[in-house]
Amino acid sequence: MRTPDMWSWDAFLTYLTAETLLQGAVTTIWLTVVTMVLGLILGLVLAIARGSRVLPLRWFGNFYIWLFRGTPVLVQLIIIYTGLPQLGLKLSPVWCAIIGLSLNEAAYLSEIVRGGIMSVAKGQYEAARALGMSPIKVMRVVVLPQAFRIMVPPLGNSLNGMLKTTTLVSVISVEELLRRTQYAVQVDFRVLEGLVAAALYFLLMTSIWTLIQSRIESVLNKSHRAAPNQSEARELQLESELEGVSR
């Protein structure tokens, strides 16, 4: 029976400083950012659809979330990667990864966005509408700026999770950090050293993002405290403007 090789610090340091792992980490970062931005845009559309008075839109929103939250993201990725070519649409693994991760993440982000929107007092929406603002302008000027502060913590957690979820796209040949590590360890079969090096990269990325998120939350909270009860102040402003219009 072959005795497992002892831990090799030389191999570990070689993996840790290998250019291929650095390139994989860069791919992981931009893939996370792109899928989060697309997922957030689609999540906003879904959140609005679920709150719509138009019944088919509400049905579509509910069905979408039920479908994508009820099935594993790995299965969705494989279906997209293998299914689209059968429909005559051939995309690169990277595009399949972006589409699959964005569609899945949108189902979760829509709930975060919906919760943020619902946290804004209904009176502000009604007052802004009474002032003649369109629903889109009300959402852009009144609702979303206030909802954003509420959404930041869960959105940050979602981005932190997405950094790790991107490892799943290695199964469809996207060369992110895990895939690059798998290639690298095939040279001398120092699997443990390679995976520990990759884990340190993920720890570094998630730790840096945690610091950035804390800084963003601190700035937003500071801004919120500088204008005590900002939502109420805005509501009072809108009500004041409404009274001016009625006069």
PDB file of C-alpha atoms in Angstrom, residues 90-180:
ATOM      1  CA  LYS A  90     -23.756  27.500 -29.324  1.00  0.00           C
ATOM      2  CA  LEU A  91     -22.189  29.625 -26.609  1.00  0.00           C
ATOM      3  CA  SER A  92     -18.790  29.469 -24.963  1.00  0.00           C
ATOM      4  CA  PRO A  93     -18.532  27.950 -21.458  1.00  0.00           C
ATOM      5  CA  VAL A  94     -17.952  31.437 -20.047  1.00  0.00           C
ATOM      6  CA  TRP A  95     -21.205  32.760 -21.529  1.00  0.00           C
ATOM      7  CA  CYS A  96     -23.076  29.688 -20.283  1.00  0.00           C
ATOM      8  CA  ALA A  97     -21.642  30.332 -16.816  1.00  0.00           C
ATOM      9  CA  ILE A  98     -22.651  34.012 -16.874  1.00  0.00           C
ATOM     10  CA  ILE A  99     -26.185  33.177 -18.032  1.00  0.00           C
ATOM     11  CA  GLY A 100     -26.659  30.308 -15.588  1.00  0.00           C
ATOM     12  CA  LEU A 101     -25.298  32.100 -12.515  1.00  0.00           C
ATOM     13  CA  SER A 102     -27.131  35.341 -13.338  1.00  0.00           C
ATOM     14  CA  LEU A 103     -30.489  33.624 -13.851  1.00  0.00           C
ATOM     15  CA  ASN A 104     -30.117  31.677 -10.605  1.00  0.00           C
ATOM     16  CA  GLU A 105     -28.886  34.608  -8.536  1.00  0.00           C
ATOM     17  CA  ALA A 106     -31.693  36.853  -9.807  1.00  0.00           C
ATOM     18  CA  ALA A 107     -34.236  34.586  -8.101  1.00  0.00           C
ATOM     19  CA  TYR A 108     -32.575  35.223  -4.727  1.00  0.00           C
ATOM     20  CA  LEU A 109     -31.709  38.879  -5.266  1.00  0.00           C
ATOM     21  CA  SER A 110     -35.305  39.651  -6.240  1.00  0.00           C
ATOM     22  CA  GLU A 111     -36.386  38.788  -2.700  1.00  0.00           C
ATOM     23  CA  ILE A 112     -33.725  41.116  -1.264  1.00  0.00           C
ATOM     24  CA  VAL A 113     -34.817  43.926  -3.583  1.00  0.00           C
ATOM     25  CA  ARG A 114     -38.493  43.317  -2.810  1.00  0.00           C
ATOM     26  CA  GLY A 115     -37.769  43.455   0.924  1.00  0.00           C
ATOM     27  CA  GLY A 116     -35.881  46.735   0.475  1.00  0.00           C
ATOM     28  CA  ILE A 117     -38.692  48.269  -1.569  1.00  0.00           C
ATOM     29  CA  MET A 118     -41.314  47.194   0.958  1.00  0.00           C
ATOM     30  CA  SER A 119     -39.296  48.827   3.759  1.00  0.00           C
ATOM     31  CA  VAL A 120     -40.001  52.278   2.288  1.00  0.00           C
ATOM     32  CA  ALA A 121     -43.135  53.853   3.745  1.00  0.00           C
ATOM     33  CA  LYS A 122     -46.091  53.514   1.394  1.00  0.00           C
ATOM     34  CA  GLY A 123     -47.038  57.136   2.085  1.00  0.00           C
ATOM     35  CA  GLN A 124     -43.923  58.354   0.284  1.00  0.00           C
ATOM     36  CA  TYR A 125     -44.863  56.439  -2.851  1.00  0.00           C
ATOM     37  CA  GLU A 126     -48.408  57.778  -2.760  1.00  0.00           C
ATOM     38  CA  ALA A 127     -47.224  61.347  -2.137  1.00  0.00           C
ATOM     39  CA  ALA A 128     -44.763  61.177  -5.030  1.00  0.00           C
ATOM     40  CA  ARG A 129     -47.443  59.798  -7.349  1.00  0.00           C
ATOM     41  CA  ALA A 130     -49.804  62.576  -6.258  1.00  0.00           C
ATOM     42  CA  LEU A 131     -47.101  65.061  -7.307  1.00  0.00           C
ATOM     43  CA  GLY A 132     -47.346  63.671 -10.816  1.00  0.00           C
ATOM     44  CA  MET A 133     -44.242  61.496 -10.851  1.00  0.00           C
ATOM     45  CA  SER A 134     -44.366  58.432 -13.076  1.00  0.00           C
ATOM     46  CA  PRO A 135     -44.010  55.015 -11.379  1.00  0.00           C
ATOM     47  CA  ILE A 136     -40.504  54.661 -12.854  1.00  0.00           C
ATOM     48  CA  LYS A 137     -39.446  58.073 -11.553  1.00  0.00           C
ATOM     49  CA  VAL A 138     -40.914  57.335  -8.134  1.00  0.00           C
ATOM     50  CA  MET A 139     -38.912  54.123  -8.029  1.00  0.00           C
ATOM     51  CA  ARG A 140     -35.703  55.817  -9.199  1.00  0.00           C
ATOM     52  CA  VAL A 141     -35.896  59.036  -7.171  1.00  0.00           C
ATOM     53  CA  VAL A 142     -37.813  58.119  -4.023  1.00  0.00           C
ATOM     54  CA  VAL A 143     -37.912  54.374  -3.342  1.00  0.00           C
ATOM     55  CA  LEU A 144     -34.627  52.821  -4.506  1.00  0.00           C
ATOM     56  CA  PRO A 145     -32.254  55.350  -2.865  1.00  0.00           C
ATOM     57  CA  GLN A 146     -33.846  54.616   0.518  1.00  0.00           C
ATOM     58  CA  ALA A 147     -34.190  50.895  -0.081  1.00  0.00           C
ATOM     59  CA  PHE A 148     -30.525  50.597  -1.058  1.00  0.00           C
ATOM     60  CA  ARG A 149     -29.275  51.113   2.513  1.00  0.00           C
ATOM     61  CA  ILE A 150     -31.513  48.277   3.680  1.00  0.00           C
ATOM     62  CA  MET A 151     -30.384  46.033   0.825  1.00  0.00           C
ATOM     63  CA  VAL A 152     -26.625  46.490   1.233  1.00  0.00           C
ATOM     64  CA  PRO A 153     -25.984  43.868   3.985  1.00  0.00           C
ATOM     65  CA  PRO A 154     -27.854  40.982   2.275  1.00  0.00           C
ATOM     66  CA  LEU A 155     -26.486  41.997  -1.144  1.00  0.00           C
ATOM     67  CA  GLY A 156     -22.980  41.938   0.299  1.00  0.00           C
ATOM     68  CA  ASN A 157     -23.561  38.490   1.722  1.00  0.00           C
ATOM     69  CA  SER A 158     -24.836  37.321  -1.662  1.00  0.00           C
ATOM     70  CA  LEU A 159     -21.697  38.597  -3.374  1.00  0.00           C
ATOM     71  CA  ASN A 160     -19.585  36.831  -0.761  1.00  0.00           C
ATOM     72  CA  GLY A 161     -21.452  33.622  -1.502  1.00  0.00           C
ATOM     73  CA  MET A 162     -21.149  34.116  -5.266  1.00  0.00           C
ATOM     74  CA  LEU A 163     -17.347  34.267  -4.986  1.00  0.00           C
ATOM     75  CA  LYS A 164     -17.501  30.647  -3.786  1.00  0.00           C
ATOM     76  CA  THR A 165     -20.403  29.549  -5.997  1.00  0.00           C
ATOM     77  CA  THR A 166     -18.322  30.315  -9.099  1.00  0.00           C
ATOM     78  CA  THR A 167     -16.356  27.114  -8.380  1.00  0.00           C
ATOM     79  CA  LEU A 168     -19.369  25.213  -9.776  1.00  0.00           C
ATOM     80  CA  VAL A 169     -18.685  26.510 -13.282  1.00  0.00           C
ATOM     81  CA  SER A 170     -15.489  24.437 -13.320  1.00  0.00           C
ATOM     82  CA  VAL A 171     -17.690  21.484 -14.328  1.00  0.00           C
ATOM     83  CA  ILE A 172     -18.474  23.209 -17.642  1.00  0.00           C
ATOM     84  CA  SER A 173     -14.777  23.934 -18.274  1.00  0.00           C
ATOM     85  CA  VAL A 174     -14.634  27.581 -17.217  1.00  0.00           C
ATOM     86  CA  GLU A 175     -11.099  28.229 -16.050  1.00  0.00           C
ATOM     87  CA  GLU A 176     -11.780  29.973 -12.789  1.00  0.00           C
ATOM     88  CA  LEU A 177      -9.672  29.459  -9.671  1.00  0.00           C
ATOM     89  CA  LEU A 178     -10.685  25.866  -8.862  1.00  0.00           C
ATOM     90  CA  ARG A 179     -10.350  24.711 -12.475  1.00  0.00           C
ATOM     91  CA  ARG A 180      -6.912  26.296 -12.747  1.00  0.00           C
TER      92      ARG A 180
END
